[in-house]
Coordinates of C-alpha atoms and ligand atoms in Angstrom, one line a residue:
M191 CA 56.3 58.2 89.4
S192 CA 56.0 58.5 93.2
D193 CA 52.3 57.6 92.8
I194 CA 53.3 54.1 91.8
V195 CA 55.5 53.8 94.8
L196 CA 52.6 55.0 97.0
I197 CA 50.2 52.4 95.4
V198 CA 52.7 49.6 96.0
V199 CA 53.2 50.6 99.6
G200 CA 49.4 50.8 100.1
V201 CA 48.7 47.4 98.7
A202 CA 51.5 45.9 100.8
G203 CA 50.0 47.6 103.9
I204 CA 46.5 46.2 103.2
A205 CA 47.9 42.7 102.7
W206 CA 49.8 42.9 106.0
L207 CA 46.6 44.0 107.9
A208 CA 44.7 41.2 106.3
F209 CA 47.4 38.7 107.4
L210 CA 47.2 40.0 111.0
F211 CA 43.5 39.8 111.0
V212 CA 43.3 36.2 109.7
S213 CA 46.0 35.0 112.1
S214 CA 44.2 36.6 115.0
I215 CA 41.1 34.7 114.2
R216 CA 43.0 31.5 113.9
A217 CA 44.8 32.2 117.2
G218 CA 41.5 32.2 119.0
E219 CA 40.7 28.5 118.1
E220 CA 43.2 26.6 120.3
E221 CA 44.8 27.5 123.6
V222 CA 47.6 24.9 123.8
A223 CA 51.0 26.3 124.9
P224 CA 53.4 26.3 121.9
N225 CA 56.0 24.2 123.7
L226 CA 53.4 21.4 124.5
S227 CA 51.7 21.2 121.1
P228 CA 53.3 18.7 118.6
F229 CA 55.1 20.4 115.7
L230 CA 54.8 19.6 112.0
S231 CA 56.2 16.3 110.7
N232 CA 59.4 16.3 108.6
E233 CA 57.4 15.5 105.4
E234 CA 55.2 18.4 105.9
L235 CA 58.1 20.8 106.8
E236 CA 60.0 19.9 103.7
T237 CA 57.1 20.0 101.2
V238 CA 54.1 22.2 102.0
R239 CA 55.8 24.5 104.5
M240 CA 59.0 25.0 102.6
D241 CA 57.2 25.6 99.3
R242 CA 55.1 28.2 100.9
T243 CA 58.0 30.0 102.5
L244 CA 60.0 29.9 99.3
G245 CA 56.9 31.2 97.4
V246 CA 56.6 34.1 99.8
S247 CA 60.3 35.0 99.5
I248 CA 60.1 35.0 95.8
V249 CA 57.2 37.4 95.9
L250 CA 59.1 39.7 98.4
V251 CA 62.3 39.6 96.3
G252 CA 60.2 40.5 93.2
F253 CA 58.7 43.4 95.2
L254 CA 62.1 44.7 96.1
A255 CA 63.4 44.2 92.5
V256 CA 60.6 46.4 91.2
S257 CA 60.4 49.0 93.9
I258 CA 64.1 49.9 94.5
P259 CA 64.7 50.9 90.8
L260 CA 61.4 52.7 90.9
Y261 CA 62.5 54.6 93.9
F262 CA 65.8 55.6 92.3
L263 CA 64.1 56.7 89.1
T264 CA 61.9 59.1 91.0
E265 CA 64.6 60.3 93.4
T266 CA 66.5 62.2 90.7
N267 CA 63.3 64.0 89.6
R268 CA 62.5 64.7 93.2
Q269 CA 65.9 66.3 93.7
A270 CA 65.6 68.4 90.5
R271 CA 62.1 69.6 91.7
F272 CA 63.6 70.4 95.0
E273 CA 66.3 72.5 93.4
D274 CA 63.7 74.3 91.2
T275 CA 61.7 75.3 94.2
F276 CA 64.9 76.4 96.0
L277 CA 65.9 78.6 93.1
E278 CA 62.4 80.1 92.7
E279 CA 62.4 81.0 96.3
S280 CA 65.8 82.5 96.1
I281 CA 64.8 84.6 93.0
L282 CA 61.8 85.9 95.0
R283 CA 63.9 86.9 97.9
G284 CA 66.4 88.6 95.5
E285 CA 63.5 90.4 93.9
E286 CA 62.5 91.8 97.3
H287 CA 66.0 93.1 98.0
F288 CA 66.4 94.5 94.5
E289 CA 63.1 96.2 94.1
D290 CA 62.9 97.5 97.6
P291 CA 62.5 101.3 97.5
A292 CA 65.7 101.6 99.5
G293 CA 67.4 98.8 97.5
C294 CA 69.1 98.6 94.1
A295 CA 66.0 99.9 92.2
Q296 CA 66.3 103.3 94.0
C297 CA 69.3 104.0 91.7
H298 CA 69.3 101.4 89.0
G299 CA 65.6 101.7 88.3
G300 CA 62.8 99.1 88.7
G301 CA 63.8 95.9 86.8
G302 CA 67.3 97.2 86.5
V303 CA 66.6 99.4 83.5
G304 CA 69.1 102.0 84.6
G305 CA 68.7 105.2 86.6
A306 CA 70.6 107.8 88.5
A307 CA 71.9 108.6 92.0
A308 CA 71.9 112.0 93.5
T309 CA 75.4 113.1 94.4
F310 CA 77.8 116.1 94.7
E311 CA 80.4 116.7 92.1
P312 CA 83.4 116.5 94.5
R313 CA 85.6 119.3 93.1
S314 CA 82.9 121.9 92.8
G315 CA 80.4 120.8 95.5
V316 CA 77.7 121.2 92.8
A317 CA 74.7 119.0 93.4
T318 CA 74.3 116.6 90.4
T319 CA 73.3 113.1 89.5
W320 CA 75.5 110.2 88.7
S321 CA 74.1 107.8 86.2
A322 CA 73.7 104.3 87.5
P323 CA 74.1 101.8 84.6
A324 CA 71.3 99.4 83.5
L325 CA 71.7 96.0 85.2
N326 CA 69.3 94.1 83.0
D327 CA 72.3 93.6 80.6
I328 CA 75.1 93.2 83.1
F329 CA 75.8 89.5 82.5
Y330 CA 76.6 90.4 78.9
R331 CA 79.5 92.5 80.2
Y332 CA 80.6 90.6 83.3
D333 CA 80.5 87.1 84.6
R334 CA 78.7 86.2 87.8
E335 CA 81.8 86.4 90.0
E336 CA 82.6 89.9 88.7
V337 CA 79.0 91.1 89.3
K338 CA 79.1 89.7 92.7
F339 CA 82.3 91.6 93.5
W340 CA 80.6 94.9 92.6
I341 CA 77.6 94.1 94.8
V342 CA 79.7 93.0 97.8
Y343 CA 82.3 95.8 97.7
G344 CA 80.5 98.6 95.8
R345 CA 82.6 100.9 93.6
A346 CA 84.8 103.3 95.6
G347 CA 84.7 106.9 94.4
S348 CA 81.1 106.5 93.0
P349 CA 77.7 106.4 94.7
M350 CA 77.6 102.6 94.4
P351 CA 77.6 101.4 98.0
A352 CA 79.0 98.1 99.3
W353 CA 76.2 95.6 100.1
G354 CA 78.0 92.5 101.2
L355 CA 79.2 91.9 104.8
E356 CA 82.8 91.7 103.6
G357 CA 82.5 95.2 102.1
G358 CA 80.8 96.6 105.1
G359 CA 77.2 96.2 103.8
A360 CA 74.3 94.4 105.4
F361 CA 73.7 91.4 103.1
N362 CA 75.1 88.0 103.9
D363 CA 76.4 85.7 101.1
Q364 CA 73.0 84.0 100.6
E365 CA 71.3 87.3 100.2
V366 CA 73.8 88.5 97.6
E367 CA 73.3 85.2 95.8
D368 CA 69.6 85.7 95.9
I369 CA 70.1 89.2 94.3
L370 CA 72.3 87.6 91.6
N371 CA 69.7 84.9 90.9
Y372 CA 67.1 87.6 90.5
M373 CA 69.4 89.7 88.2
L374 CA 69.9 86.6 86.0
E375 CA 66.1 86.4 85.6
I376 CA 65.8 90.0 84.4
Q377 CA 68.4 89.9 81.7
L378 CA 67.2 91.1 78.3
P379 CA 67.5 89.1 75.2
Q380 CA 70.6 89.9 73.2
N381 CA 68.9 91.7 70.3
E382 CA 67.4 94.2 72.8
V383 CA 70.8 94.7 74.5
I384 CA 72.3 95.6 71.1
A385 CA 69.3 97.9 70.3
N386 CA 69.8 99.6 73.7
A387 CA 73.5 100.1 72.9
E388 CA 72.4 101.9 69.7
S389 CA 70.2 104.3 71.5
A390 CA 72.9 104.9 74.1
V391 CA 75.1 106.1 71.2
G392 CA 72.4 108.6 70.3
S393 CA 72.1 109.8 74.0
A394 CA 75.9 110.2 74.2
A395 CA 75.8 112.4 71.0
N396 CA 73.0 114.5 72.6
L397 CA 74.8 114.9 75.8
L398 CA 78.0 116.1 74.1
A399 CA 76.0 118.5 71.8
G400 CA 74.2 119.9 74.8
A401 CA 77.2 120.1 77.2
D402 CA 77.8 123.8 76.7
A403 CA 74.2 124.7 77.4
A404 CA 74.0 122.3 80.4
M405 CA 77.1 123.8 81.8
E406 CA 75.6 127.3 81.4
T407 CA 72.5 126.2 83.4
T408 CA 74.7 124.7 86.1
L409 CA 76.6 127.9 86.4
E410 CA 73.4 129.9 86.8
E411 CA 72.1 127.5 89.4
Q412 CA 75.4 127.8 91.3
Q413 CA 75.1 131.7 91.1
D414 CA 71.5 131.5 92.4
E415 CA 72.6 129.4 95.4
I416 CA 75.2 132.1 96.2
D417 CA 72.6 134.9 95.9
V418 CA 70.2 133.0 98.1
A419 CA 72.9 132.5 100.8
N420 CA 73.8 136.2 100.6
S421 CA 70.2 137.1 101.2
A422 CA 70.1 135.3 104.6
P423 CA 71.5 138.1 106.8
G424 CA 68.9 140.6 105.5
L425 CA 66.1 138.1 106.2
K426 CA 67.1 137.2 109.7
D427 CA 64.9 139.7 111.6
D428 CA 61.8 139.0 109.5
A429 CA 62.4 135.3 109.8
T430 CA 62.5 135.5 113.6
R431 CA 59.3 137.6 113.7
I432 CA 57.3 135.6 111.2
G433 CA 58.4 132.3 112.6
A434 CA 57.4 133.1 116.1
A435 CA 54.0 134.5 115.1
A436 CA 53.2 131.5 113.0
T437 CA 54.1 128.9 115.6
N438 CA 52.3 130.9 118.3
L439 CA 49.1 130.8 116.2
I440 CA 49.0 127.0 116.2
A441 CA 50.9 126.4 119.4
G442 CA 49.3 124.1 122.0
R443 CA 46.6 122.8 119.6
P444 CA 45.6 119.2 120.2
E445 CA 46.9 117.0 117.3
E446 CA 43.6 115.2 117.1
Y447 CA 40.9 117.7 117.8
E448 CA 37.6 115.8 118.3
G449 CA 35.4 118.9 118.4
E450 CA 34.6 118.3 122.1
P451 CA 34.2 121.7 123.9
S452 CA 36.6 120.6 126.6
Q453 CA 39.4 120.0 124.0
A454 CA 38.7 123.2 122.1
P455 CA 41.8 125.4 121.9
A456 CA 41.8 128.8 123.6
G457 CA 40.1 131.3 121.4
V458 CA 37.0 131.2 119.2
D459 CA 37.0 128.3 116.7
T460 CA 33.8 128.7 114.7
D461 CA 34.2 125.6 112.5
R462 CA 35.6 123.5 115.3
D463 CA 38.5 122.3 113.3
G464 CA 41.3 122.8 115.8
L465 CA 42.5 126.1 114.4
T466 CA 41.2 129.3 116.1
D467 CA 39.5 131.8 113.9
E468 CA 42.5 134.1 114.6
A469 CA 44.9 131.5 113.2
E470 CA 42.8 130.9 110.1
N471 CA 42.5 134.6 109.5
R472 CA 46.2 135.5 110.0
L473 CA 48.3 132.4 108.9
P474 CA 47.6 132.8 105.1
A475 CA 48.9 136.4 105.1
L476 CA 52.0 135.5 107.2
I477 CA 52.9 132.8 104.7
D478 CA 52.3 135.1 101.8
E479 CA 54.6 137.6 103.4
A480 CA 57.3 134.9 103.9
L481 CA 57.0 133.8 100.3
S482 CA 57.3 137.4 99.0
L483 CA 60.5 137.9 101.1
G484 CA 62.0 134.8 99.5
F485 CA 61.7 132.2 102.2
G486 CA 60.7 129.7 99.5
D487 CA 64.4 129.6 98.4
F488 CA 65.2 128.0 101.8
D489 CA 62.3 125.5 101.8
G490 CA 61.0 124.8 98.4
A491 CA 57.9 123.2 99.7
L492 CA 56.6 126.3 101.4
A493 CA 53.4 127.3 99.6
A494 CA 50.5 129.7 100.0
I495 CA 47.3 128.5 101.8
D496 CA 43.7 129.4 101.9
L497 CA 41.8 129.0 105.2
D498 CA 38.1 129.9 106.0
P499 CA 37.3 130.1 109.8
R500 CA 33.7 128.8 109.0
N501 CA 34.8 125.8 107.0
P502 CA 37.0 122.9 108.4
M503 CA 37.9 121.8 104.8
T504 CA 38.4 125.0 102.9
N505 CA 39.9 123.4 99.8
G506 CA 37.3 120.6 100.0
I507 CA 39.9 117.8 100.2
D508 CA 42.2 118.2 103.2
Q509 CA 41.6 119.3 106.8
D510 CA 42.5 123.0 107.3
F511 CA 44.3 121.8 110.5
D512 CA 46.6 119.5 108.5
I513 CA 47.3 122.0 105.8
A514 CA 48.1 124.7 108.3
T515 CA 50.4 122.6 110.5
A516 CA 52.3 121.2 107.5
Q517 CA 53.0 124.7 106.1
V518 CA 54.0 126.1 109.5
G519 CA 56.5 123.2 109.6
H520 CA 58.0 124.3 106.2
L521 CA 58.0 127.9 107.5
S522 CA 59.9 126.9 110.6
N523 CA 62.4 125.0 108.5
A524 CA 63.0 128.0 106.3
V525 CA 63.4 130.2 109.3
L526 CA 66.0 127.8 110.8
L527 CA 67.9 127.6 107.5
I528 CA 67.9 131.4 107.2
R529 CA 69.3 131.9 110.6
V530 CA 71.9 129.1 110.3
T531 CA 73.0 130.5 106.9
A532 CA 73.2 134.1 108.2
D533 CA 75.2 133.1 111.2
N534 CA 77.7 131.0 109.1
L535 CA 77.7 133.0 105.9
D536 CA 81.4 132.7 105.2
K537 CA 81.5 129.0 105.8
T538 CA 78.5 128.6 103.5
L539 CA 79.8 130.8 100.8
E540 CA 83.3 129.4 100.6
P541 CA 82.5 126.0 98.9
L542 CA 79.8 127.6 96.8
E543 CA 82.2 130.2 95.4
E544 CA 85.0 127.6 94.9
G545 CA 82.4 125.5 93.0
L546 CA 81.5 128.5 90.9
A547 CA 85.2 129.2 90.1
W548 CA 85.7 125.6 89.2
L549 CA 82.6 125.6 86.9
E550 CA 83.7 128.8 85.3
A551 CA 87.2 127.4 84.5
A552 CA 85.5 124.2 83.1
Q553 CA 83.2 126.4 81.0
T554 CA 86.2 128.3 79.6
N555 CA 88.4 125.3 79.0
K556 CA 85.6 123.2 77.5
L557 CA 87.7 120.1 78.0
W558 CA 84.8 117.9 77.0
E559 CA 85.0 119.1 73.4
V560 CA 86.2 116.7 70.8
D561 CA 87.6 117.7 67.4
T562 CA 86.4 114.9 65.2
G563 CA 88.0 116.6 62.2
S564 CA 91.4 115.6 63.5
L565 CA 90.5 111.9 63.7
T566 CA 91.6 109.5 61.0
V567 CA 89.1 106.7 61.6
D568 CA 86.3 105.8 59.2
D569 CA 83.4 107.3 61.1
P570 CA 84.9 109.7 63.7
E571 CA 81.6 110.9 65.2
R572 CA 80.4 107.4 65.8
A573 CA 83.7 106.4 67.3
V574 CA 83.5 109.2 69.8
N575 CA 79.9 108.5 70.6
L576 CA 80.6 104.8 71.0
F577 CA 83.4 105.6 73.4
N578 CA 81.3 108.1 75.4
A579 CA 78.3 105.7 75.6
N580 CA 80.4 102.6 76.7
C581 CA 83.8 103.6 78.0
A582 CA 83.7 107.2 79.2
R583 CA 82.0 106.4 82.5
C584 CA 85.2 104.6 83.6
H585 CA 87.9 106.1 81.4
T586 CA 86.9 109.9 81.5
S587 CA 86.8 111.2 85.0
G588 CA 83.6 113.2 85.7
W589 CA 81.6 111.8 82.8
S590 CA 78.9 110.1 84.9
S591 CA 78.3 113.1 87.2
G592 CA 76.3 115.0 84.6
T593 CA 78.0 117.3 82.2
M594 CA 80.7 118.4 84.6
F595 CA 83.3 116.5 82.8
A596 CA 86.3 118.7 83.4
N597 CA 88.7 116.3 81.8
P598 CA 89.5 115.5 78.2
I599 CA 88.0 112.4 76.6
G600 CA 89.7 109.2 77.6
S601 CA 92.1 110.8 80.1
G602 CA 91.4 108.3 82.8
G603 CA 89.1 107.9 85.7
F604 CA 88.2 104.6 87.4
G605 CA 90.1 102.9 84.5
P606 CA 93.4 104.0 83.2
S607 CA 94.0 106.9 80.7
L608 CA 93.6 105.6 77.1
Q609 CA 95.2 108.6 75.5
P610 CA 97.5 107.7 72.6
P611 CA 99.9 106.1 72.4
R612 CA 98.7 104.1 75.5
A613 CA 96.9 101.4 73.5
R614 CA 99.9 100.9 71.2
L615 CA 102.2 100.6 74.2
Q616 CA 100.0 98.1 76.1
F617 CA 99.0 95.9 73.1
T618 CA 101.4 94.6 70.5
T619 CA 98.8 94.5 67.7
P620 CA 95.3 95.9 67.1
D621 CA 94.1 92.3 67.3
D622 CA 95.4 92.0 70.8
L623 CA 93.5 95.1 71.8
R624 CA 90.4 93.8 69.9
N625 CA 90.5 90.5 71.9
F626 CA 90.8 92.4 75.1
L627 CA 87.8 94.6 74.3
Y628 CA 85.8 91.4 73.4
S629 CA 86.4 89.7 76.7
G630 CA 87.5 92.4 79.2
S631 CA 89.9 91.8 82.0
E632 CA 89.9 88.9 84.4
S633 CA 90.8 89.0 88.0
G634 CA 94.5 88.0 88.6
V635 CA 95.1 87.4 84.8
G636 CA 97.6 89.6 83.0
Y637 CA 96.8 91.3 79.7
G638 CA 98.7 93.1 77.0
V639 CA 102.3 93.9 77.7
S640 CA 102.1 94.8 81.3
G641 CA 98.5 94.9 82.3
I642 CA 97.3 93.2 85.5
G643 CA 93.6 92.4 85.3
R644 CA 91.4 92.9 88.2
G645 CA 88.2 91.9 86.5
Y646 CA 87.0 95.5 86.5
M647 CA 87.1 96.1 82.8
P648 CA 83.9 94.6 81.2
G649 CA 83.9 92.6 78.0
F650 CA 81.9 94.1 75.1
G651 CA 81.8 91.1 72.7
A652 CA 78.2 90.3 73.6
S653 CA 76.8 93.7 73.6
L654 CA 78.5 95.6 70.7
T655 CA 78.7 94.6 67.1
A656 CA 82.0 93.5 65.5
E657 CA 82.0 96.6 63.3
D658 CA 81.6 98.9 66.3
I659 CA 84.4 97.2 68.2
D660 CA 86.6 97.5 65.1
L661 CA 85.8 101.2 65.0
I662 CA 86.8 101.6 68.7
V663 CA 90.0 99.7 68.1
D664 CA 90.9 102.1 65.3
Y665 CA 90.0 105.0 67.4
L666 CA 92.2 104.0 70.3
W667 CA 95.0 102.9 68.0
G668 CA 95.2 106.4 66.3
E669 CA 97.3 109.4 67.0
S670 CA 94.7 111.2 69.2
L671 CA 91.3 110.8 70.7
G672 CA 90.3 114.3 69.5
G673 CA 90.3 115.9 72.9
P674 CA 92.0 119.1 73.8
D675 CA 95.8 119.0 74.2
V676 CA 96.0 119.5 78.0
P677 CA 97.7 117.3 80.5
P678 CA 95.0 115.1 82.1
A679 CA 94.1 115.8 85.7
D680 CA 95.5 113.3 88.2
P681 CA 93.3 110.3 87.4
T682 CA 93.9 108.8 90.9
E683 CA 92.2 111.8 92.4
E684 CA 88.6 110.7 92.2
G685 CA 87.9 107.0 91.9
S686 CA 85.2 106.5 89.3
G687 CA 83.8 109.1 87.0
Ligands
HEC1225 C1 72.8 105.0 95.8 C2 72.7 104.5 94.5 C3 72.9 103.0 94.2 C4 72.3 102.0 94.8 C5 71.3 102.0 95.9 C6 72.9 100.8 94.1 N1 73.7 101.1 93.2 FE1 74.8 99.9 91.9 N2 75.7 101.5 91.1 C7 75.4 102.8 91.3 C8 76.2 103.7 90.5 C9 76.2 105.2 90.4 C10 77.0 102.8 89.7 C11 78.0 103.2 88.6 C12 79.3 103.5 89.2 C13 80.3 104.0 88.2 O1 80.0 104.9 87.4 O2 81.4 103.4 88.1 C14 76.7 101.4 90.1 C15 77.2 100.3 89.6 C16 76.8 99.0 89.8 C17 77.3 97.8 89.2 C18 78.4 97.8 88.2 C19 77.8 98.0 86.8 C20 78.7 98.3 85.7 O3 78.3 98.0 84.6 O4 79.8 98.8 85.9 C21 76.6 96.7 89.7 C22 76.7 95.3 89.3 C23 75.6 97.3 90.6 N3 75.8 98.6 90.7 C24 74.7 96.5 91.3 C25 73.9 97.0 92.3 C26 73.0 96.2 93.1 C27 72.8 94.7 92.9 C28 72.4 97.0 94.0 C29 71.5 96.6 95.1 C30 71.9 95.6 96.0 C31 72.9 98.4 93.7 N4 73.8 98.3 92.7 C32 72.5 99.5 94.4 C33 74.5 103.3 92.3 C34 73.8 102.5 93.1
HEC1226 C1 83.2 99.6 84.5 C2 84.3 100.4 84.1 C3 84.9 100.3 82.7 C4 84.3 100.4 81.5 C5 82.8 100.7 81.3 C6 85.3 100.3 80.5 N1 86.5 100.0 81.1 FE1 88.3 99.8 80.1 N2 89.2 99.4 81.9 C7 88.6 99.5 83.1 C8 89.6 99.2 84.2 C9 89.3 99.2 85.6 C10 90.7 98.8 83.5 C11 92.0 98.2 84.1 C12 91.9 96.7 84.1 C13 91.4 96.2 85.4 O1 91.5 96.8 86.4 O2 90.8 95.0 85.4 C14 90.5 98.9 82.1 C15 91.4 98.7 81.1 C16 91.2 99.0 79.7 C17 92.2 99.0 78.7 C18 93.7 98.6 78.9 C19 94.4 99.8 79.3 C20 95.8 99.6 79.7 O3 96.6 100.3 79.0 O4 96.1 98.8 80.6 C21 91.6 99.4 77.5 C22 92.3 99.5 76.2 C23 90.3 99.7 77.8 N3 90.0 99.5 79.2 C24 89.4 100.1 76.9 C25 88.0 100.3 77.2 C26 87.0 100.6 76.2 C27 87.3 100.8 74.7 C28 85.8 100.6 76.8 C29 84.5 100.8 76.1 C30 84.1 100.0 75.0 C31 86.1 100.4 78.2 N4 87.4 100.2 78.4 C32 85.1 100.4 79.2 C33 87.3 99.9 83.4 C34 86.3 100.0 82.4

């Protein structure tokens, strides 16, 4: 459309130039001052002159009559195109923030497929991972404002940090909007969301079935850590000796050894690689000794090396100099940790042993176990797995931090306890509860008998089937969730779980 406008303007421009040209030629003919030359007669003014002027105005009016509507027709398109480009640029900027290795993808996975964040289980101090939910289906659970809230403020008590300026993060409002625009782009089609929900039910079943074994492994790891800490005092003298010997062997060597005799380190260096023959002969044995003593428990990257004083690239790929300096770095790190641990043994052991005791109690109580036989719903296993796949991360404290869920199913976490008769007290009929599960809570809007929504509870109407939601309603409406009969831990203790 704008092409037509351009053509019209072009033609008008050419006509104007032609007019100027013709009148300039005419102007050259006579040189009489305008006030002295006789003007046109009345007849001429009222006929030829007036007709011509009127003709020109009709043409001009016609031009405006066509071009103004044309302009307005193209204007709306132009604005729409402008908005499109604006949105595309915003999505690209959002993608950069999201997929940045230090951005959302680091925990939520590339493309928001879901991932995990490294964290510590707060009650035991045990290193664990906290699952970070998929975000490529987030708009099926929350509306844009609710998602924005989580991004800006993060989720207290979980590894989800605050990203918006208001929450103490670094992104301004436009940057958060960019991320939201990108997240809208990566949403899966609904059939895939429902298929994923099905596989999550399977994973929840496996997690529950493997909980005992996983807890056993965690206990062993915790015991190993204690053993390692206890070994530090006995290693201290060797650490000091080996550490000093290794650093002396490579000390004072130029970082970039060019092979020039003037830069050559003191001592014979047959292959001129920046490491003396003495260093190449002695370092591998020193590192072997450190490894056999258990230094590898303090720096897991410490590894045996092979150096040949007549070959600058003994393993054929890397410079001996680089390999040796990297491993001496790991050795020094292990030495430092051994000495710090040995000097602060009590302080180091205390939290580790508390964690062990906590894990042992959890292993004895097995609070994660569910007695599906006691449930009266149609398909009790599925009900429990549905709950664990979709609800437990907020309604069972500890669920997301691996298998260390030391609380009974549904006993509360980030969201309130759902243990019966809670649902029957909060909702007057199963239908009320069903409606609430379909749409979730809304910020500032009351729900049930006394609920005050904050918009934190997602809606499941778009991601779970009607049958599954019915099953969950029956499960929550029943006499028990099947968990052990123990008073729940204080759910306000740790935010999310
Ligand atoms: C350090 C890890 C980490 C990073 C980085 C991170 N998140 Fe999260 N995020 C989490 C975890 C863990 C949760 C789940 C918290 C819970 O269990 O309640 C979460 C939850 C969320 C939720 C709520 C999801 C739901 O269904 O409850 C949204 C939305 C979200 N993150 C968006 C983002 C965005 C956008 C970014 C990047 C700007 C980001 N996150 C970066 C760890 C992270
Ligand atoms: C992202 C965390 C989260 C998830 C996931 C979640 N909820 Fe909630 N839920 C909450 C929060 C928080 C509340 C309290 C309302 C609010 O703060 O907006 C709540 C409230 C509720 C209530 C009302 C409780 C009462 O007595 O006031 C019920 C029932 C409920 N959730 C059931 C479920 C079920 C069933 C699922 C899984 C299908 C689920 N929730 C998944 C966070 C969550």
